[in-house]
């Protein structure tokens, strides 16, 4: 009996760790966070495992605790279009709050990943009890919409070089700094609607012009913001 109690305590601690790093829950008091943790359930996914697939019913909020999840569509020609990459603290599935939606995208773990899940029923109850949570969720949805609009704007640029330059300028906040890319270069290429080979060429072109420097597999140093802005769209 005591062993089961310890397992429950461990579980709550893991779920508390998970929900406390999510922006939409960070305005909650400790006892309210515990209420959220009590209705979360952990799931694990190995590298390459599907978290959900297109056609699955969406009735769950998924929160990344550790690891990373890529969200993508498959184009008619079979190519992947990366929609977003979820890192610890990011979440997906909030549409389940409002309607029985069918997932129109795939979610796949890019490394060993632990997620916390909250069912639609539990989340609806939490929002009823915690008005601050509903406002935070609305704010997060507004941010999500802005990000989607920015991606759509970038993808509408026909030339790959200004598309890439515009993206680097935006995530750097127009400042010279060392950037940790939020996804692998292969996924970033798919996110920007480019082939990995094309993106490698464009990165080399920007480096040759002195605008950036690539550092390792997941970092880019912005050296000259003005030079980078010359390649970015107006």
Short mmCIF file of N, CA and C in Angstrom, two decimals, residues 29-209:
data_model
loop_
_atom_site.label_atom_id
_atom_site.label_comp_id
_atom_site.label_asym_id
_atom_site.label_seq_id
_atom_site.Cartn_x
_atom_site.Cartn_y
_atom_site.Cartn_z
N UNK A 29 -1.74 29.67 -8.91
CA UNK A 29 -1.18 29.46 -7.56
C UNK A 29 -0.77 27.99 -7.43
N UNK A 30 0.04 27.70 -6.40
CA UNK A 30 0.57 26.34 -6.22
C UNK A 30 -0.54 25.30 -6.11
N UNK A 31 -1.60 25.62 -5.34
CA UNK A 31 -2.67 24.63 -5.18
C UNK A 31 -3.43 24.42 -6.49
N UNK A 32 -3.52 25.49 -7.31
CA UNK A 32 -4.17 25.36 -8.61
C UNK A 32 -3.32 24.52 -9.57
N UNK A 33 -2.00 24.71 -9.50
CA UNK A 33 -1.10 23.89 -10.31
C UNK A 33 -1.22 22.41 -9.93
N UNK A 34 -1.37 22.17 -8.64
CA UNK A 34 -1.55 20.79 -8.18
C UNK A 34 -2.83 20.20 -8.75
N UNK A 35 -3.89 21.01 -8.82
CA UNK A 35 -5.16 20.56 -9.41
C UNK A 35 -4.97 20.16 -10.87
N UNK A 36 -4.16 20.93 -11.58
CA UNK A 36 -3.88 20.61 -12.98
C UNK A 36 -3.07 19.32 -13.06
N UNK A 37 -2.05 19.22 -12.21
CA UNK A 37 -1.18 18.04 -12.23
C UNK A 37 -1.96 16.76 -11.95
N UNK A 38 -2.96 16.86 -11.09
CA UNK A 38 -3.73 15.67 -10.69
C UNK A 38 -4.54 15.08 -11.84
N UNK A 39 -4.84 15.88 -12.86
CA UNK A 39 -5.63 15.34 -13.98
C UNK A 39 -4.78 15.12 -15.23
N UNK A 40 -3.46 15.27 -15.10
CA UNK A 40 -2.59 15.00 -16.25
C UNK A 40 -2.10 13.56 -16.20
N UNK A 41 -1.87 13.01 -17.37
CA UNK A 41 -1.40 11.63 -17.48
C UNK A 41 -0.17 11.61 -18.38
N UNK A 42 0.90 10.91 -17.98
CA UNK A 42 2.11 10.89 -18.79
C UNK A 42 2.04 9.85 -19.91
N UNK A 43 2.61 10.19 -21.05
CA UNK A 43 2.84 9.18 -22.09
C UNK A 43 4.27 9.34 -22.58
N UNK A 44 4.85 8.26 -23.06
CA UNK A 44 6.23 8.28 -23.55
C UNK A 44 6.24 7.91 -25.03
N UNK A 45 7.14 8.53 -25.75
CA UNK A 45 7.30 8.22 -27.17
C UNK A 45 8.78 8.13 -27.48
N UNK A 46 9.18 7.07 -28.17
CA UNK A 46 10.57 6.93 -28.60
C UNK A 46 10.82 7.73 -29.86
N UNK A 47 12.08 7.91 -30.21
CA UNK A 47 12.43 8.64 -31.42
C UNK A 47 11.74 8.02 -32.63
N UNK A 48 11.01 8.84 -33.38
CA UNK A 48 10.32 8.36 -34.58
C UNK A 48 8.91 7.87 -34.33
N UNK A 49 8.51 7.74 -33.04
CA UNK A 49 7.16 7.26 -32.74
C UNK A 49 6.12 8.33 -33.03
N UNK A 50 4.94 7.90 -33.45
CA UNK A 50 3.83 8.83 -33.69
C UNK A 50 3.15 9.15 -32.36
N UNK A 51 2.90 10.44 -32.12
CA UNK A 51 2.10 10.86 -30.96
C UNK A 51 0.63 10.82 -31.36
N UNK A 52 0.33 11.35 -32.54
CA UNK A 52 -0.98 11.15 -33.17
C UNK A 52 -0.80 11.28 -34.68
N UNK A 53 -1.80 10.84 -35.41
CA UNK A 53 -1.73 10.86 -36.87
C UNK A 53 -2.96 11.54 -37.45
N UNK A 54 -2.87 11.95 -38.70
CA UNK A 54 -4.02 12.54 -39.36
C UNK A 54 -5.16 11.53 -39.37
N UNK A 55 -6.36 12.02 -39.10
CA UNK A 55 -7.52 11.14 -39.03
C UNK A 55 -7.89 10.73 -37.62
N UNK A 56 -6.94 10.87 -36.66
CA UNK A 56 -7.24 10.56 -35.26
C UNK A 56 -8.16 11.63 -34.68
N UNK A 57 -9.03 11.23 -33.76
CA UNK A 57 -9.91 12.19 -33.09
C UNK A 57 -9.12 12.98 -32.07
N UNK A 58 -9.33 14.29 -32.06
CA UNK A 58 -8.59 15.17 -31.15
C UNK A 58 -9.42 15.44 -29.89
N UNK A 59 -9.06 14.77 -28.80
CA UNK A 59 -9.78 14.98 -27.54
C UNK A 59 -8.81 15.17 -26.38
N UNK A 60 -7.57 15.55 -26.71
CA UNK A 60 -6.51 15.60 -25.69
C UNK A 60 -5.60 16.80 -25.91
N UNK A 61 -5.19 17.43 -24.81
CA UNK A 61 -4.14 18.44 -24.84
C UNK A 61 -2.83 17.73 -24.55
N UNK A 62 -1.84 17.90 -25.44
CA UNK A 62 -0.53 17.28 -25.28
C UNK A 62 0.49 18.35 -24.90
N UNK A 63 1.23 18.13 -23.82
CA UNK A 63 2.27 19.06 -23.37
C UNK A 63 3.60 18.32 -23.39
N UNK A 64 4.61 18.91 -24.04
CA UNK A 64 5.93 18.29 -24.06
C UNK A 64 6.65 18.59 -22.75
N UNK A 65 7.03 17.54 -22.03
CA UNK A 65 7.80 17.72 -20.79
C UNK A 65 9.29 17.63 -21.09
N UNK A 66 9.70 16.55 -21.73
CA UNK A 66 11.09 16.41 -22.17
C UNK A 66 11.09 15.89 -23.60
N UNK A 67 12.12 16.22 -24.35
CA UNK A 67 12.21 15.76 -25.74
C UNK A 67 11.70 16.79 -26.72
N UNK A 68 11.20 16.32 -27.86
CA UNK A 68 10.76 17.23 -28.92
C UNK A 68 9.78 16.49 -29.84
N UNK A 69 8.79 17.23 -30.32
CA UNK A 69 7.78 16.67 -31.23
C UNK A 69 7.67 17.58 -32.45
N UNK A 70 7.66 16.98 -33.64
CA UNK A 70 7.47 17.74 -34.87
C UNK A 70 6.05 17.53 -35.37
N UNK A 71 5.43 18.63 -35.76
CA UNK A 71 4.06 18.60 -36.29
C UNK A 71 4.15 18.89 -37.78
N UNK A 72 3.57 18.02 -38.61
CA UNK A 72 3.73 18.22 -40.05
C UNK A 72 2.53 17.71 -40.85
N UNK A 73 2.39 18.28 -42.05
CA UNK A 73 1.44 17.80 -43.06
C UNK A 73 2.24 17.01 -44.10
N UNK A 74 1.55 16.17 -44.84
CA UNK A 74 2.15 15.55 -46.01
C UNK A 74 1.53 16.18 -47.26
N UNK A 75 2.37 16.73 -48.12
CA UNK A 75 1.88 17.32 -49.37
C UNK A 75 1.48 16.20 -50.32
N UNK A 76 0.80 16.56 -51.40
CA UNK A 76 0.34 15.57 -52.36
C UNK A 76 1.50 14.78 -52.97
N UNK A 77 2.66 15.43 -53.08
CA UNK A 77 3.82 14.73 -53.66
C UNK A 77 4.58 13.92 -52.60
N UNK A 78 4.03 13.88 -51.37
CA UNK A 78 4.64 13.08 -50.32
C UNK A 78 5.66 13.83 -49.47
N UNK A 79 5.96 15.08 -49.85
CA UNK A 79 6.93 15.86 -49.07
C UNK A 79 6.29 16.36 -47.77
N UNK A 80 7.11 16.46 -46.74
CA UNK A 80 6.63 16.95 -45.46
C UNK A 80 6.64 18.47 -45.43
N UNK A 81 5.58 19.06 -44.90
CA UNK A 81 5.56 20.49 -44.61
C UNK A 81 5.50 20.63 -43.09
N UNK A 82 6.62 21.06 -42.50
CA UNK A 82 6.67 21.21 -41.05
C UNK A 82 5.82 22.42 -40.65
N UNK A 83 4.89 22.19 -39.74
CA UNK A 83 4.04 23.27 -39.24
C UNK A 83 4.65 23.91 -38.01
N UNK A 84 5.11 23.07 -37.10
CA UNK A 84 5.74 23.56 -35.87
C UNK A 84 6.60 22.46 -35.28
N UNK A 85 7.53 22.87 -34.46
CA UNK A 85 8.30 21.91 -33.67
C UNK A 85 8.06 22.28 -32.21
N UNK A 86 7.63 21.31 -31.43
CA UNK A 86 7.30 21.54 -30.03
C UNK A 86 8.46 21.11 -29.15
N UNK A 87 8.94 22.04 -28.33
CA UNK A 87 10.00 21.80 -27.37
C UNK A 87 9.41 21.80 -25.96
N UNK A 88 10.17 21.44 -24.92
CA UNK A 88 9.60 21.38 -23.57
C UNK A 88 8.84 22.65 -23.19
N UNK A 89 7.62 22.46 -22.70
CA UNK A 89 6.75 23.58 -22.33
C UNK A 89 5.73 23.92 -23.40
N UNK A 90 5.96 23.46 -24.64
CA UNK A 90 5.01 23.71 -25.72
C UNK A 90 3.87 22.70 -25.67
N UNK A 91 2.74 23.08 -26.25
CA UNK A 91 1.58 22.18 -26.22
C UNK A 91 0.84 22.22 -27.55
N UNK A 92 0.04 21.20 -27.78
CA UNK A 92 -0.77 21.09 -28.99
C UNK A 92 -2.06 20.35 -28.62
N UNK A 93 -3.11 20.62 -29.36
CA UNK A 93 -4.37 19.90 -29.14
C UNK A 93 -5.43 20.73 -28.45
N UNK A 94 -5.16 22.05 -28.30
CA UNK A 94 -6.13 22.89 -27.60
C UNK A 94 -7.46 22.99 -28.33
N UNK A 95 -7.46 22.67 -29.63
CA UNK A 95 -8.71 22.71 -30.39
C UNK A 95 -9.71 21.69 -29.84
N UNK A 96 -9.19 20.66 -29.14
CA UNK A 96 -10.05 19.64 -28.55
C UNK A 96 -10.99 20.23 -27.50
N UNK A 97 -10.63 21.41 -26.97
CA UNK A 97 -11.48 22.08 -26.00
C UNK A 97 -12.85 22.43 -26.56
N UNK A 98 -12.86 22.77 -27.84
CA UNK A 98 -14.05 23.38 -28.39
C UNK A 98 -14.90 22.44 -29.23
N UNK A 99 -14.29 21.45 -29.82
CA UNK A 99 -15.04 20.60 -30.74
C UNK A 99 -14.35 19.26 -30.94
N UNK A 100 -15.10 18.28 -31.36
CA UNK A 100 -14.52 16.99 -31.73
C UNK A 100 -13.89 17.12 -33.11
N UNK A 101 -12.65 17.56 -33.12
CA UNK A 101 -11.94 17.74 -34.39
C UNK A 101 -11.19 16.46 -34.74
N UNK A 102 -10.99 16.26 -36.03
CA UNK A 102 -10.11 15.19 -36.49
C UNK A 102 -8.74 15.82 -36.75
N UNK A 103 -7.69 15.21 -36.26
CA UNK A 103 -6.35 15.75 -36.52
C UNK A 103 -6.09 15.76 -38.03
N UNK A 104 -5.60 16.89 -38.53
CA UNK A 104 -5.29 17.01 -39.96
C UNK A 104 -3.78 17.00 -40.19
N UNK A 105 -3.03 16.71 -39.13
CA UNK A 105 -1.58 16.69 -39.24
C UNK A 105 -1.04 15.48 -38.47
N UNK A 106 0.27 15.28 -38.62
CA UNK A 106 0.96 14.21 -37.91
C UNK A 106 1.83 14.83 -36.82
N UNK A 107 1.93 14.16 -35.69
CA UNK A 107 2.85 14.57 -34.63
C UNK A 107 3.78 13.40 -34.35
N UNK A 108 5.09 13.66 -34.42
CA UNK A 108 6.08 12.59 -34.29
C UNK A 108 7.21 13.04 -33.37
N UNK A 109 7.61 12.16 -32.46
CA UNK A 109 8.74 12.47 -31.57
C UNK A 109 10.04 12.42 -32.38
N UNK A 110 10.89 13.45 -32.21
CA UNK A 110 12.17 13.47 -32.92
C UNK A 110 13.30 12.90 -32.05
N UNK A 111 12.97 12.66 -30.78
CA UNK A 111 13.91 12.04 -29.85
C UNK A 111 13.06 11.42 -28.75
N UNK A 112 13.67 10.72 -27.79
CA UNK A 112 12.90 10.16 -26.68
C UNK A 112 12.17 11.29 -25.98
N UNK A 113 10.86 11.15 -25.85
CA UNK A 113 10.02 12.26 -25.41
C UNK A 113 9.02 11.81 -24.35
N UNK A 114 8.84 12.66 -23.33
CA UNK A 114 7.76 12.45 -22.36
C UNK A 114 6.76 13.58 -22.52
N UNK A 115 5.50 13.22 -22.65
CA UNK A 115 4.44 14.21 -22.75
C UNK A 115 3.47 14.06 -21.59
N UNK A 116 2.85 15.17 -21.20
CA UNK A 116 1.76 15.13 -20.25
C UNK A 116 0.48 15.38 -21.04
N UNK A 117 -0.55 14.60 -20.76
CA UNK A 117 -1.81 14.76 -21.49
C UNK A 117 -2.93 15.11 -20.53
N UNK A 118 -3.83 15.97 -21.01
CA UNK A 118 -5.03 16.33 -20.24
C UNK A 118 -6.23 16.11 -21.15
N UNK A 119 -7.20 15.37 -20.66
CA UNK A 119 -8.37 15.08 -21.49
C UNK A 119 -9.23 16.33 -21.66
N UNK A 120 -10.04 16.30 -22.70
CA UNK A 120 -10.95 17.42 -22.97
C UNK A 120 -11.85 17.70 -21.77
N UNK A 121 -12.42 16.65 -21.17
CA UNK A 121 -13.34 16.82 -20.04
C UNK A 121 -12.63 17.48 -18.86
N UNK A 122 -11.40 17.01 -18.55
CA UNK A 122 -10.65 17.56 -17.42
C UNK A 122 -10.27 19.02 -17.68
N UNK A 123 -9.87 19.32 -18.91
CA UNK A 123 -9.46 20.68 -19.26
C UNK A 123 -10.64 21.63 -19.20
N UNK A 124 -11.80 21.18 -19.67
CA UNK A 124 -13.01 22.01 -19.61
C UNK A 124 -13.37 22.33 -18.16
N UNK A 125 -13.26 21.34 -17.28
CA UNK A 125 -13.54 21.56 -15.85
C UNK A 125 -12.55 22.56 -15.26
N UNK A 126 -11.27 22.44 -15.62
CA UNK A 126 -10.25 23.35 -15.09
C UNK A 126 -10.53 24.79 -15.50
N UNK A 127 -10.92 24.98 -16.75
CA UNK A 127 -11.17 26.33 -17.26
C UNK A 127 -12.39 26.94 -16.57
N UNK A 128 -13.37 26.11 -16.26
CA UNK A 128 -14.56 26.59 -15.55
C UNK A 128 -14.18 27.05 -14.14
N UNK A 129 -13.27 26.30 -13.51
CA UNK A 129 -12.87 26.61 -12.13
C UNK A 129 -11.84 27.74 -12.05
N UNK A 130 -11.02 27.89 -13.10
CA UNK A 130 -9.89 28.83 -13.06
C UNK A 130 -9.98 29.85 -14.21
N UNK A 131 -10.69 30.96 -13.99
CA UNK A 131 -10.85 31.96 -15.06
C UNK A 131 -9.51 32.48 -15.61
N UNK A 132 -8.48 32.56 -14.76
CA UNK A 132 -7.18 33.05 -15.24
C UNK A 132 -6.61 32.12 -16.31
N UNK A 133 -6.96 30.83 -16.20
CA UNK A 133 -6.48 29.86 -17.17
C UNK A 133 -7.10 30.09 -18.54
N UNK A 134 -8.39 30.43 -18.56
CA UNK A 134 -9.04 30.66 -19.85
C UNK A 134 -8.44 31.88 -20.55
N UNK A 135 -8.10 32.92 -19.79
CA UNK A 135 -7.47 34.10 -20.40
C UNK A 135 -6.08 33.76 -20.92
N UNK A 136 -5.33 32.96 -20.17
CA UNK A 136 -3.99 32.57 -20.60
C UNK A 136 -4.06 31.73 -21.86
N UNK A 137 -5.07 30.85 -21.92
CA UNK A 137 -5.24 30.01 -23.09
C UNK A 137 -5.58 30.84 -24.32
N UNK A 138 -6.44 31.84 -24.14
CA UNK A 138 -6.77 32.74 -25.25
C UNK A 138 -5.52 33.48 -25.74
N UNK A 139 -4.68 33.92 -24.80
CA UNK A 139 -3.44 34.60 -25.17
C UNK A 139 -2.52 33.68 -25.95
N UNK A 140 -2.43 32.42 -25.52
CA UNK A 140 -1.58 31.44 -26.21
C UNK A 140 -2.10 31.16 -27.61
N UNK A 141 -3.42 31.09 -27.75
CA UNK A 141 -4.01 30.85 -29.07
C UNK A 141 -3.76 32.04 -30.00
N UNK A 142 -3.79 33.25 -29.44
CA UNK A 142 -3.50 34.44 -30.25
C UNK A 142 -2.05 34.41 -30.74
N UNK A 143 -1.12 34.02 -29.86
CA UNK A 143 0.29 33.89 -30.25
C UNK A 143 0.46 32.84 -31.34
N UNK A 144 -0.27 31.71 -31.18
CA UNK A 144 -0.20 30.63 -32.16
C UNK A 144 -0.67 31.13 -33.53
N UNK A 145 -1.73 31.93 -33.53
CA UNK A 145 -2.28 32.47 -34.78
C UNK A 145 -1.27 33.40 -35.44
N UNK A 146 -0.62 34.25 -34.61
CA UNK A 146 0.39 35.17 -35.16
C UNK A 146 1.55 34.40 -35.79
N UNK A 147 1.99 33.33 -35.13
CA UNK A 147 3.08 32.51 -35.66
C UNK A 147 2.68 31.88 -36.99
N UNK A 148 1.46 31.37 -37.06
CA UNK A 148 0.97 30.75 -38.29
C UNK A 148 0.90 31.77 -39.43
N UNK A 149 0.48 32.98 -39.09
CA UNK A 149 0.40 34.04 -40.10
C UNK A 149 1.79 34.43 -40.59
N UNK A 150 2.77 34.47 -39.67
CA UNK A 150 4.15 34.80 -40.07
C UNK A 150 4.71 33.72 -41.00
N UNK A 151 4.41 32.44 -40.67
CA UNK A 151 4.90 31.36 -41.52
C UNK A 151 4.26 31.46 -42.90
N UNK A 152 2.96 31.75 -42.95
CA UNK A 152 2.27 31.87 -44.24
C UNK A 152 2.87 33.01 -45.06
N UNK A 153 3.22 34.11 -44.38
CA UNK A 153 3.84 35.26 -45.07
C UNK A 153 5.20 34.87 -45.65
N UNK A 154 6.00 34.14 -44.85
CA UNK A 154 7.32 33.71 -45.32
C UNK A 154 7.19 32.76 -46.51
N UNK A 155 6.25 31.82 -46.42
CA UNK A 155 6.10 30.83 -47.48
C UNK A 155 5.59 31.45 -48.78
N UNK A 156 4.97 32.62 -48.65
CA UNK A 156 4.47 33.30 -49.85
C UNK A 156 5.59 33.98 -50.64
N UNK A 157 6.78 34.09 -50.03
CA UNK A 157 7.92 34.70 -50.72
C UNK A 157 8.48 33.69 -51.71
N UNK A 158 8.51 34.01 -53.00
CA UNK A 158 8.91 33.00 -53.99
C UNK A 158 10.37 32.58 -53.91
N UNK A 159 11.27 33.50 -53.54
CA UNK A 159 12.70 33.18 -53.54
C UNK A 159 13.13 32.67 -52.16
N UNK A 160 13.91 31.59 -52.16
CA UNK A 160 14.30 30.94 -50.91
C UNK A 160 15.23 31.79 -50.05
N UNK A 161 16.10 32.59 -50.67
CA UNK A 161 17.08 33.37 -49.90
C UNK A 161 16.41 34.40 -48.99
N UNK A 162 15.53 35.26 -49.52
CA UNK A 162 14.86 36.21 -48.61
C UNK A 162 13.96 35.51 -47.59
N UNK A 163 13.43 34.35 -47.95
CA UNK A 163 12.60 33.58 -47.02
C UNK A 163 13.44 33.18 -45.80
N UNK A 164 14.64 32.65 -46.06
CA UNK A 164 15.53 32.24 -44.98
C UNK A 164 16.05 33.44 -44.20
N UNK A 165 16.45 34.48 -44.90
CA UNK A 165 16.97 35.68 -44.24
C UNK A 165 15.90 36.31 -43.35
N UNK A 166 14.68 36.36 -43.86
CA UNK A 166 13.58 36.93 -43.08
C UNK A 166 13.32 36.14 -41.81
N UNK A 167 13.40 34.82 -41.92
CA UNK A 167 13.18 33.96 -40.75
C UNK A 167 14.28 34.19 -39.70
N UNK A 168 15.55 34.20 -40.13
CA UNK A 168 16.67 34.39 -39.19
C UNK A 168 16.60 35.76 -38.53
N UNK A 169 16.22 36.76 -39.32
CA UNK A 169 16.09 38.12 -38.78
C UNK A 169 15.03 38.17 -37.70
N UNK A 170 13.92 37.49 -37.97
CA UNK A 170 12.79 37.51 -37.03
C UNK A 170 13.12 36.80 -35.73
N UNK A 171 13.67 35.57 -35.81
CA UNK A 171 13.91 34.84 -34.56
C UNK A 171 15.10 35.41 -33.77
N UNK A 172 15.93 36.22 -34.44
CA UNK A 172 17.04 36.85 -33.72
C UNK A 172 16.61 38.15 -33.05
N UNK A 173 15.36 38.58 -33.35
CA UNK A 173 14.91 39.86 -32.81
C UNK A 173 15.68 41.03 -33.40
N UNK A 174 16.21 40.83 -34.63
CA UNK A 174 17.00 41.87 -35.33
C UNK A 174 18.24 42.26 -34.52
N UNK A 175 18.83 41.28 -33.84
CA UNK A 175 20.03 41.55 -33.05
C UNK A 175 21.14 40.56 -33.41
N UNK A 176 22.39 41.05 -33.37
CA UNK A 176 23.54 40.17 -33.59
C UNK A 176 23.68 39.28 -32.36
N UNK A 177 23.60 37.97 -32.56
CA UNK A 177 23.68 37.05 -31.43
C UNK A 177 23.83 35.62 -31.94
N UNK A 178 24.16 34.73 -31.02
CA UNK A 178 24.24 33.31 -31.34
C UNK A 178 22.85 32.70 -31.14
N UNK A 179 22.29 32.12 -32.20
CA UNK A 179 20.95 31.56 -32.15
C UNK A 179 20.98 30.04 -32.01
N UNK A 180 20.20 29.52 -31.08
CA UNK A 180 19.93 28.09 -31.04
C UNK A 180 18.69 27.87 -31.90
N UNK A 181 18.85 27.17 -33.01
CA UNK A 181 17.70 26.93 -33.88
C UNK A 181 16.70 26.06 -33.15
N UNK A 182 15.39 26.37 -33.26
CA UNK A 182 14.38 25.61 -32.52
C UNK A 182 14.11 24.22 -33.08
N UNK A 183 14.73 23.90 -34.21
CA UNK A 183 14.53 22.58 -34.84
C UNK A 183 15.78 22.23 -35.64
N UNK A 184 15.86 20.99 -36.09
CA UNK A 184 17.00 20.59 -36.91
C UNK A 184 16.97 21.35 -38.23
N UNK A 185 18.12 21.43 -38.88
CA UNK A 185 18.18 22.15 -40.15
C UNK A 185 17.30 21.48 -41.21
N UNK A 186 17.20 20.17 -41.13
CA UNK A 186 16.34 19.45 -42.07
C UNK A 186 14.87 19.83 -41.86
N UNK A 187 14.45 19.90 -40.60
CA UNK A 187 13.08 20.30 -40.30
C UNK A 187 12.85 21.78 -40.62
N UNK A 188 13.88 22.60 -40.38
CA UNK A 188 13.76 24.02 -40.69
C UNK A 188 13.57 24.23 -42.19
N UNK A 189 14.29 23.45 -43.00
CA UNK A 189 14.13 23.53 -44.45
C UNK A 189 12.69 23.20 -44.83
N UNK A 190 12.13 22.14 -44.23
CA UNK A 190 10.74 21.75 -44.52
C UNK A 190 9.77 22.82 -44.03
N UNK A 191 10.08 23.44 -42.89
CA UNK A 191 9.23 24.51 -42.34
C UNK A 191 9.17 25.69 -43.30
N UNK A 192 10.31 25.98 -43.93
CA UNK A 192 10.39 27.13 -44.85
C UNK A 192 10.10 26.75 -46.30
N UNK A 193 9.67 25.50 -46.52
CA UNK A 193 9.31 25.09 -47.87
C UNK A 193 10.50 24.97 -48.80
N UNK A 194 11.64 24.51 -48.27
CA UNK A 194 12.86 24.37 -49.06
C UNK A 194 13.38 22.94 -48.93
N UNK A 195 14.25 22.53 -49.84
CA UNK A 195 14.95 21.27 -49.66
C UNK A 195 16.14 21.51 -48.73
N UNK A 196 16.61 20.49 -48.01
CA UNK A 196 17.79 20.68 -47.15
C UNK A 196 19.00 21.16 -47.94
N UNK A 197 19.14 20.67 -49.19
CA UNK A 197 20.29 21.09 -50.02
C UNK A 197 20.20 22.58 -50.35
N UNK A 198 19.00 23.03 -50.68
CA UNK A 198 18.80 24.44 -51.01
C UNK A 198 19.10 25.31 -49.79
N UNK A 199 18.64 24.88 -48.60
CA UNK A 199 18.89 25.68 -47.42
C UNK A 199 20.38 25.75 -47.10
N UNK A 200 21.09 24.64 -47.28
CA UNK A 200 22.53 24.64 -47.04
C UNK A 200 23.23 25.63 -47.96
N UNK A 201 22.80 25.66 -49.22
CA UNK A 201 23.40 26.62 -50.17
C UNK A 201 23.12 28.05 -49.75
N UNK A 202 21.89 28.33 -49.33
CA UNK A 202 21.52 29.69 -48.93
C UNK A 202 22.25 30.11 -47.66
N UNK A 203 22.43 29.18 -46.74
CA UNK A 203 23.20 29.50 -45.52
C UNK A 203 24.64 29.84 -45.88
N UNK A 204 25.22 29.05 -46.80
CA UNK A 204 26.60 29.35 -47.25
C UNK A 204 26.67 30.71 -47.94
N UNK A 205 25.64 31.03 -48.70
CA UNK A 205 25.60 32.33 -49.39
C UNK A 205 25.55 33.48 -48.39
N UNK A 206 24.72 33.34 -47.37
CA UNK A 206 24.64 34.39 -46.34
C UNK A 206 25.94 34.50 -45.54
N UNK A 207 26.59 33.34 -45.33
CA UNK A 207 27.88 33.34 -44.61
C UNK A 207 28.97 34.01 -45.45
N UNK A 208 28.93 33.73 -46.74
CA UNK A 208 29.93 34.32 -47.65
C UNK A 208 29.82 35.84 -47.68
N UNK A 209 28.59 36.34 -47.52
CA UNK A 209 28.36 37.79 -47.51
C UNK A 209 28.66 38.42 -46.15
#
